[in-house]
Tab-separated table of C-alpha atoms and ligand atoms in Angstrom:
chain	number	residue	atom	x	y	z
A	1	MET	CA	40.554	-98.619	15.894
A	2	TYR	CA	37.190	-98.368	17.899
A	3	GLU	CA	36.287	-94.893	18.948
A	4	TYR	CA	34.169	-95.966	22.050
A	5	ALA	CA	36.517	-98.911	22.719
A	6	THR	CA	36.934	-99.623	26.620
A	7	TYR	CA	37.430	-103.298	26.141
A	8	LYS	CA	40.937	-103.944	27.383
A	9	GLY	CA	40.526	-107.641	28.028
A	10	GLY	CA	42.814	-108.876	25.145
A	11	LEU	CA	41.506	-111.569	22.891
A	12	MET	CA	37.900	-112.237	23.059
A	13	ASN	CA	36.382	-115.343	21.015
A	14	LEU	CA	32.574	-115.652	20.858
A	15	LYS	CA	33.014	-118.322	17.840
A	16	ASN	CA	30.212	-120.808	18.018
A	17	ARG	CA	28.157	-119.245	20.980
A	18	ASP	CA	24.571	-118.958	21.146
A	19	PHE	CA	23.167	-115.389	21.477
A	20	LEU	CA	19.847	-116.206	23.424
A	21	LYS	CA	19.809	-113.784	26.495
A	22	LEU	CA	22.142	-111.117	27.633
A	23	LEU	CA	22.325	-112.916	31.319
A	24	ASP	CA	24.619	-115.694	29.362
A	25	TYR	CA	27.087	-112.623	28.346
A	26	THR	CA	29.672	-111.012	30.439
A	27	PRO	CA	30.126	-107.118	30.504
A	28	ASP	CA	33.373	-107.650	28.550
A	29	GLU	CA	31.579	-109.682	25.986
A	30	ILE	CA	28.903	-107.147	25.503
A	31	ARG	CA	31.489	-104.367	25.577
A	32	TYR	CA	33.076	-106.397	22.822
A	33	LEU	CA	30.280	-106.842	20.474
A	34	LEU	CA	29.256	-103.081	21.013
A	35	ASP	CA	32.934	-102.158	19.690
A	36	LEU	CA	32.490	-104.339	16.873
A	37	ALA	CA	29.270	-102.702	15.997
A	38	HIS	CA	30.604	-99.313	16.154
A	39	ASP	CA	33.422	-100.279	14.006
A	40	PHE	CA	30.989	-102.019	11.530
A	41	LYS	CA	29.048	-98.704	11.435
A	42	LYS	CA	31.850	-96.826	10.471
A	43	LYS	CA	32.916	-99.161	7.685
A	44	LYS	CA	29.412	-99.010	6.475
A	45	LYS	CA	29.196	-95.195	6.304
A	46	GLU	CA	32.754	-94.973	4.674
A	47	GLY	CA	31.901	-97.723	2.104
A	48	VAL	CA	34.617	-99.885	3.363
A	49	GLU	CA	33.886	-103.521	2.240
A	50	HIS	CA	33.436	-106.061	4.737
A	51	GLU	CA	32.660	-109.560	3.358
A	52	TYR	CA	34.282	-111.276	6.295
A	53	LEU	CA	31.857	-114.414	5.897
A	54	LYS	CA	31.709	-114.766	2.238
A	55	GLY	CA	30.086	-118.359	1.385
A	56	LYS	CA	28.466	-118.755	4.816
A	57	ASN	CA	24.756	-119.279	4.965
A	58	ILE	CA	22.161	-118.416	7.496
A	59	VAL	CA	18.497	-118.930	8.099
A	60	LEU	CA	16.037	-116.733	9.759
A	61	LEU	CA	12.726	-118.350	11.270
A	62	PHE	CA	9.920	-115.960	12.211
A	63	GLU	CA	6.965	-117.300	14.019
A	64	LYS	CA	6.084	-113.633	14.713
A	65	THR	CA	6.009	-110.712	12.154
A	66	SER	CA	8.797	-108.338	12.205
A	67	THR	CA	10.138	-105.545	10.112
A	68	ARG	CA	13.465	-104.256	12.003
A	69	THR	CA	14.697	-107.640	13.157
A	70	ARG	CA	14.281	-109.601	9.688
A	71	CYS	CA	15.683	-106.586	7.755
A	72	ALA	CA	18.646	-106.027	10.097
A	73	PHE	CA	19.629	-109.752	9.843
A	74	GLU	CA	19.211	-109.897	6.102
A	75	VAL	CA	21.101	-106.691	5.344
A	76	ALA	CA	23.812	-107.598	8.038
A	77	GLY	CA	24.143	-111.103	6.390
A	78	TYR	CA	24.614	-109.535	2.967
A	79	ASP	CA	27.013	-106.833	3.952
A	80	LEU	CA	29.011	-109.567	5.439
A	81	GLY	CA	29.099	-111.656	1.973
A	82	MET	CA	26.367	-114.325	3.279
A	83	ASN	CA	23.533	-115.999	1.757
A	84	VAL	CA	20.392	-115.652	3.787
A	85	THR	CA	16.875	-117.579	3.788
A	86	PHE	CA	14.020	-116.421	5.406
A	87	LEU	CA	11.336	-118.919	6.732
A	88	ASP	CA	7.897	-118.315	8.243
A	89	PRO	CA	5.311	-120.650	9.503
A	90	GLY	CA	3.111	-120.062	6.313
A	91	SER	CA	6.212	-121.140	3.970
A	92	SER	CA	7.763	-123.964	5.963
A	93	GLN	CA	6.705	-127.334	7.885
A	94	MET	CA	7.823	-125.744	11.053
A	95	GLY	CA	5.495	-125.969	14.061
A	96	LYS	CA	2.385	-127.728	11.972
A	97	LYS	CA	4.251	-130.624	10.744
A	98	GLU	CA	7.728	-130.576	12.005
A	99	SER	CA	8.742	-129.636	15.698
A	100	ILE	CA	11.165	-126.715	16.315
A	101	GLU	CA	13.691	-129.209	17.609
A	102	ASP	CA	13.334	-131.291	14.506
A	103	THR	CA	13.595	-128.245	12.177
A	104	ALA	CA	16.970	-127.124	13.984
A	105	ARG	CA	18.379	-130.633	13.328
A	106	VAL	CA	17.762	-130.317	9.639
A	107	LEU	CA	18.654	-126.744	9.227
A	108	CYS	CA	22.121	-126.857	11.218
A	109	ARG	CA	22.951	-129.462	8.420
A	110	MET	CA	22.855	-126.748	5.749
A	111	TYR	CA	23.484	-123.358	7.691
A	112	ASP	CA	26.167	-121.867	9.558
A	113	GLY	CA	23.890	-119.969	11.957
A	114	ILE	CA	20.202	-119.842	12.736
A	115	GLU	CA	17.826	-117.076	13.951
A	116	TYR	CA	14.718	-117.592	15.823
A	117	ARG	CA	11.567	-115.184	16.475
A	118	GLY	CA	8.644	-116.566	18.410
A	119	PHE	CA	7.049	-117.475	21.512
A	120	SER	CA	8.515	-119.097	24.599
A	121	GLN	CA	12.151	-118.614	25.610
A	122	SER	CA	12.076	-122.189	26.350
A	123	ILE	CA	11.633	-122.988	22.505
A	124	VAL	CA	14.756	-120.918	21.583
A	125	GLU	CA	16.685	-122.629	24.152
A	126	SER	CA	15.995	-126.177	23.102
A	127	LEU	CA	16.525	-125.053	19.529
A	128	ALA	CA	20.003	-124.239	20.603
A	129	ASP	CA	20.293	-127.592	22.240
A	130	ALA	CA	19.218	-129.326	19.180
A	131	SER	CA	21.367	-127.306	16.855
A	132	SER	CA	25.491	-127.576	16.105
A	133	VAL	CA	25.577	-124.155	14.876
A	134	PRO	CA	24.988	-120.797	16.944
A	135	VAL	CA	21.356	-119.817	17.349
A	136	TRP	CA	20.461	-116.095	17.654
A	137	ASN	CA	17.225	-114.856	19.729
A	138	GLY	CA	15.220	-112.396	17.499
A	139	LEU	CA	12.613	-111.997	20.246
A	140	THR	CA	10.728	-114.400	22.434
A	141	ASN	CA	7.939	-113.680	24.851
A	142	GLU	CA	10.776	-113.195	27.654
A	143	PHE	CA	13.714	-111.379	26.053
A	144	HIS	CA	14.856	-109.528	23.185
A	145	PRO	CA	18.606	-109.352	23.340
A	146	THR	CA	19.599	-108.134	20.082
A	147	GLN	CA	17.430	-105.011	20.534
A	148	MET	CA	19.466	-104.309	23.759
A	149	LEU	CA	22.881	-103.954	21.791
A	150	ALA	CA	21.116	-101.439	19.440
A	151	ASP	CA	19.978	-99.501	22.554
A	152	LEU	CA	23.141	-99.588	24.420
A	153	MET	CA	24.878	-98.359	21.009
A	154	THR	CA	22.630	-95.507	20.778
A	155	ILE	CA	22.802	-94.265	24.409
A	156	GLU	CA	26.758	-94.358	23.884
A	157	GLU	CA	26.582	-92.473	20.876
A	158	HIS	CA	24.746	-89.665	22.444
A	159	PHE	CA	26.282	-89.506	25.882
A	160	LYS	CA	29.849	-91.026	24.850
A	161	LYS	CA	29.452	-93.425	27.745
A	162	LEU	CA	27.215	-96.169	29.562
A	163	LYS	CA	28.097	-96.407	33.075
A	164	GLY	CA	26.501	-94.206	35.587
A	165	LEU	CA	23.611	-93.070	33.271
A	166	ASN	CA	20.102	-93.109	34.900
A	167	PHE	CA	17.711	-95.175	32.649
A	168	VAL	CA	13.790	-95.499	33.124
A	169	PHE	CA	11.645	-97.871	31.526
A	170	MET	CA	7.828	-96.651	31.622
A	171	GLY	CA	5.062	-99.236	30.487
A	172	ASP	CA	4.594	-102.885	30.597
A	173	GLY	CA	7.694	-103.443	33.092
A	174	ARG	CA	7.833	-107.131	32.416
A	175	ASN	CA	7.488	-107.651	28.927
A	176	ASN	CA	10.548	-109.174	26.670
A	177	VAL	CA	12.033	-105.637	25.877
A	178	ALA	CA	11.776	-104.501	29.569
A	179	ASN	CA	13.175	-107.471	30.887
A	180	SER	CA	16.123	-107.621	28.565
A	181	LEU	CA	16.715	-103.786	29.389
A	182	MET	CA	16.800	-104.436	33.261
A	183	VAL	CA	19.484	-107.111	32.717
A	184	ALA	CA	21.460	-104.823	30.010
A	185	CYS	CA	21.648	-102.017	32.468
A	186	ALA	CA	22.614	-104.196	35.262
A	187	LYS	CA	25.344	-105.594	33.197
A	188	MET	CA	26.768	-102.237	31.718
A	189	GLY	CA	26.611	-100.218	34.905
A	190	LEU	CA	23.540	-97.961	34.124
A	191	ASN	CA	20.876	-97.212	37.043
A	192	TYR	CA	17.692	-98.872	35.867
A	193	THR	CA	14.190	-97.773	36.992
A	194	CYS	CA	10.978	-99.832	36.117
A	195	CYS	CA	8.257	-97.190	36.470
A	196	SER	CA	4.872	-99.246	35.792
A	197	PRO	CA	1.952	-100.038	37.885
A	198	LYS	CA	2.569	-102.842	40.573
A	199	ASP	CA	0.671	-105.303	38.484
A	200	LEU	CA	3.321	-104.999	35.677
A	201	TRP	CA	6.493	-105.094	37.533
A	202	PRO	CA	8.877	-107.596	36.542
A	203	GLU	CA	9.178	-111.100	37.975
A	204	LYS	CA	11.064	-111.266	41.473
A	205	GLU	CA	13.414	-113.903	40.569
A	206	LEU	CA	14.833	-111.698	37.548
A	207	VAL	CA	14.837	-108.636	39.734
A	208	ASP	CA	16.892	-110.518	42.353
A	209	THR	CA	19.454	-111.721	39.873
A	210	CYS	CA	19.543	-108.316	38.268
A	211	ARG	CA	20.341	-106.500	41.528
A	212	ILE	CA	23.052	-108.949	42.419
A	213	ILE	CA	24.654	-108.435	38.750
A	214	ALA	CA	23.817	-104.368	39.426
A	215	GLU	CA	25.742	-104.523	42.527
A	216	GLU	CA	28.848	-106.272	40.916
A	217	ASN	CA	28.708	-103.294	38.407
A	218	GLY	CA	28.213	-100.116	40.673
A	219	CYS	CA	24.581	-99.523	39.772
A	220	THR	CA	21.141	-100.122	40.919
A	221	VAL	CA	17.852	-101.639	40.040
A	222	THR	CA	14.840	-99.759	41.453
A	223	LEU	CA	10.947	-100.661	40.864
A	224	THR	CA	8.454	-97.582	41.230
A	225	ASP	CA	4.713	-96.720	40.370
A	226	ASN	CA	5.255	-93.257	40.926
A	227	VAL	CA	5.776	-91.317	37.583
A	228	LYS	CA	7.055	-87.817	39.025
A	229	LEU	CA	9.847	-89.936	41.335
A	230	GLY	CA	10.405	-92.489	38.739
A	231	THR	CA	11.358	-90.094	36.016
A	232	LEU	CA	13.078	-87.331	38.046
A	233	ASN	CA	16.583	-86.851	36.982
A	234	GLN	CA	16.504	-89.565	34.321
A	235	ASP	CA	18.777	-89.419	31.221
A	236	ILE	CA	17.097	-92.019	29.133
A	237	VAL	CA	13.474	-92.739	29.082
A	238	TYR	CA	12.333	-95.853	27.051
A	239	THR	CA	8.807	-97.434	26.535
A	240	ASP	CA	7.289	-100.124	24.137
A	241	VAL	CA	3.861	-100.946	23.153
A	242	TRP	CA	1.421	-101.683	25.890
A	243	VAL	CA	0.448	-105.218	24.409
A	244	SER	CA	2.797	-107.244	23.064
A	245	MET	CA	2.689	-109.775	20.007
A	246	GLY	CA	1.007	-112.935	20.873
A	247	GLU	CA	-1.096	-111.492	23.739
A	248	PRO	CA	-4.716	-111.824	23.304
A	249	GLU	CA	-6.750	-108.870	21.905
A	250	GLU	CA	-8.961	-108.783	25.187
A	251	VAL	CA	-6.102	-107.643	27.281
A	252	TRP	CA	-6.096	-103.976	25.679
A	253	GLU	CA	-8.804	-102.426	27.830
A	254	LYS	CA	-7.289	-103.640	31.025
A	255	ARG	CA	-3.764	-102.513	29.847
A	256	ILE	CA	-5.017	-99.116	28.581
A	257	ASN	CA	-6.604	-98.775	32.185
A	258	LEU	CA	-3.395	-99.429	33.844
A	259	LEU	CA	-1.065	-97.688	31.560
A	260	ARG	CA	-2.421	-94.414	30.354
A	261	LYS	CA	-0.824	-92.566	33.338
A	262	PHE	CA	2.596	-94.000	32.469
A	263	GLN	CA	2.613	-92.563	28.886
A	264	VAL	CA	6.013	-90.727	27.948
A	265	ASN	CA	4.849	-87.279	27.129
A	266	LYS	CA	6.192	-83.711	27.607
A	267	LYS	CA	5.703	-83.619	31.184
A	268	VAL	CA	7.888	-86.680	31.635
A	269	ILE	CA	10.242	-85.182	29.478
A	270	ASP	CA	10.378	-81.744	31.642
A	271	ASN	CA	10.989	-83.838	34.641
A	272	MET	CA	14.151	-85.486	33.141
A	273	ASN	CA	17.697	-84.091	32.939
A	274	PRO	CA	18.434	-81.387	30.221
A	275	ASN	CA	20.346	-83.921	27.948
A	276	ALA	CA	17.898	-86.674	28.204
A	277	ILE	CA	16.961	-88.790	25.364
A	278	PHE	CA	13.615	-90.828	24.422
A	279	LEU	CA	14.280	-94.486	22.826
A	280	HIS	CA	11.740	-96.974	21.993
A	281	CYS	CA	12.252	-100.353	20.152
A	282	LEU	CA	9.511	-99.636	17.775
A	283	PRO	CA	6.744	-100.341	16.165
A	284	SER	CA	5.150	-97.409	18.221
A	285	PHE	CA	1.512	-96.116	18.544
A	286	HIS	CA	2.265	-92.489	18.647
A	287	ASP	CA	-0.439	-91.374	16.081
A	288	LEU	CA	-3.370	-92.742	14.079
A	289	ASN	CA	-1.622	-93.857	11.261
A	290	THR	CA	-1.478	-97.533	11.974
A	291	GLU	CA	-4.914	-99.958	11.854
A	292	ILE	CA	-4.623	-100.943	15.578
A	293	GLY	CA	-4.105	-97.109	16.665
A	294	ARG	CA	-7.035	-96.333	14.786
A	295	SER	CA	-9.038	-99.200	16.246
A	296	ILE	CA	-7.929	-98.328	19.605
A	297	HIS	CA	-9.145	-94.677	18.937
A	298	ASP	CA	-12.536	-95.956	17.938
A	299	LYS	CA	-12.743	-98.084	21.138
A	300	PHE	CA	-11.264	-96.176	23.660
A	301	GLY	CA	-10.938	-92.517	22.224
A	302	LEU	CA	-6.945	-92.442	22.559
A	303	ASP	CA	-4.904	-90.423	19.694
A	304	GLU	CA	-1.628	-91.793	20.932
A	305	MET	CA	-0.728	-94.678	23.415
A	306	GLU	CA	2.468	-95.275	24.995
A	307	VAL	CA	4.575	-92.113	23.774
A	308	SER	CA	2.855	-88.761	22.600
A	309	ASP	CA	3.420	-87.685	19.106
A	310	GLU	CA	5.073	-84.564	20.419
A	311	VAL	CA	7.882	-86.500	22.122
A	312	PHE	CA	8.107	-89.170	19.687
A	313	GLU	CA	8.796	-86.332	16.818
A	314	SER	CA	10.735	-84.201	19.052
A	315	ASN	CA	14.691	-83.773	18.933
A	316	LYS	CA	14.873	-85.930	22.171
A	317	SER	CA	13.649	-88.935	20.280
A	318	LYS	CA	16.615	-91.022	18.880
A	319	VAL	CA	14.545	-94.044	17.700
A	320	PHE	CA	15.357	-93.933	14.004
A	321	GLU	CA	19.174	-93.955	14.910
A	322	GLU	CA	18.201	-96.800	17.519
A	323	ALA	CA	16.431	-98.778	14.595
A	324	GLU	CA	19.407	-98.262	12.362
A	325	ASN	CA	21.923	-99.591	15.017
A	326	ARG	CA	19.840	-103.001	15.007
A	327	MET	CA	21.846	-103.754	11.950
A	328	HIS	CA	25.176	-102.882	12.901
A	329	THR	CA	24.643	-104.645	16.304
A	330	ILE	CA	23.230	-107.643	14.697
A	331	LYS	CA	26.429	-107.772	12.197
A	332	ALA	CA	28.442	-107.691	15.292
A	333	VAL	CA	26.774	-110.848	16.732
A	334	ILE	CA	26.702	-112.719	13.470
A	335	TYR	CA	30.273	-111.788	12.912
A	336	ALA	CA	31.493	-112.626	16.448
A	337	THR	CA	29.956	-115.964	16.643
A	338	LEU	CA	30.788	-117.133	13.034
A	339	LYS	CA	34.094	-115.922	12.186
A	340	ASP	CA	37.157	-118.444	12.140
B	401	CP	N1	12.047	-103.608	17.335
B	401	CP	C1	11.733	-104.906	16.735
B	401	CP	O1	12.186	-105.907	16.951
B	401	CP	O2	10.919	-104.617	15.641
B	401	CP	P1	10.530	-105.625	14.579
B	401	CP	O3	9.515	-106.345	15.553
B	401	CP	O4	9.959	-104.797	13.352
B	401	CP	O5	11.419	-106.611	14.250
B	402	NVA	N1	7.162	-105.999	23.338
B	402	NVA	C1	7.042	-105.975	21.782
B	402	NVA	C2	8.388	-105.773	21.277
B	402	NVA	C3	8.333	-105.676	19.673
B	402	NVA	C4	9.813	-105.278	19.018
B	402	NVA	C5	6.411	-107.459	21.326
B	402	NVA	O1	7.045	-108.337	21.949
B	402	NVA	O2	5.543	-107.261	20.637
């Protein structure tokens, strides 16, 4: 049934599991979610109805802004036949008058699943502890696990495999996306390189954990601040914004000074393998068509930041396929954790 299926482990049951970080999931379980996502994508393209969770209700809690994650959860929910409620701090008691834990204890009496996007990972972990229904992490300061599933799916669509590929992340190597990519690569057998200034390398404890996982899966985790060596012979280059949501405005100047040498541009692409691709979780500052992009231009004179417009708009760039795959993969997570 699954074109890309390599999952041969028999029955897989993820019912009632939280989805908080990829460290909690085995390679087989991730494989199963990817297979489901490929299948859901095929069904959607062929117009095959799949309202498998008709009558169930889910709630989306957002303490930070979102386009992709929110819409992916909403559309995935509707396609599965569910009812979806969106709550942000401006329209609920969450945070101001009621703790996240109490909010979770109320919501799990009404809903079958809860998505949370916010600040510390410890918040989503305690939310999950307080909830009797599955909790899905839609991004915290430390991790962004649903993003990784879409990234792996996009890589697989292009290369028809995951194991043995060479993956480099350039930029803020210790943000939520970079942390999660390092875990995802280690779990799924891709050689991971973090190409960042030393000040922005991931925490040693997470690197050590990922190196142990990588060894089990026949791949490596490398940290370098050498752009030429770090990007040589890579198959996938990935970047993300230089300043993440929740960080203070004042860090921009320092971050720009640290990261301008680590931009993904044509020189980087030319150093990679001929079939290489570019990925970005989005949103991206690749031109001056955003408020922040223009204000950075006015203050620091940059026309583009983490990726050049040339690379972003090139045929190497798979960022919009990647964005679409957020929906198919999130649908797989919802389905796998809620189906009877
Ligand atoms: N990639 C991602 O999570 O995008 P949003 O912030 O728009 O959800
Ligand atoms: N690192 C970024 C990812 C956005 C999807 C942020 O947290 O803002």
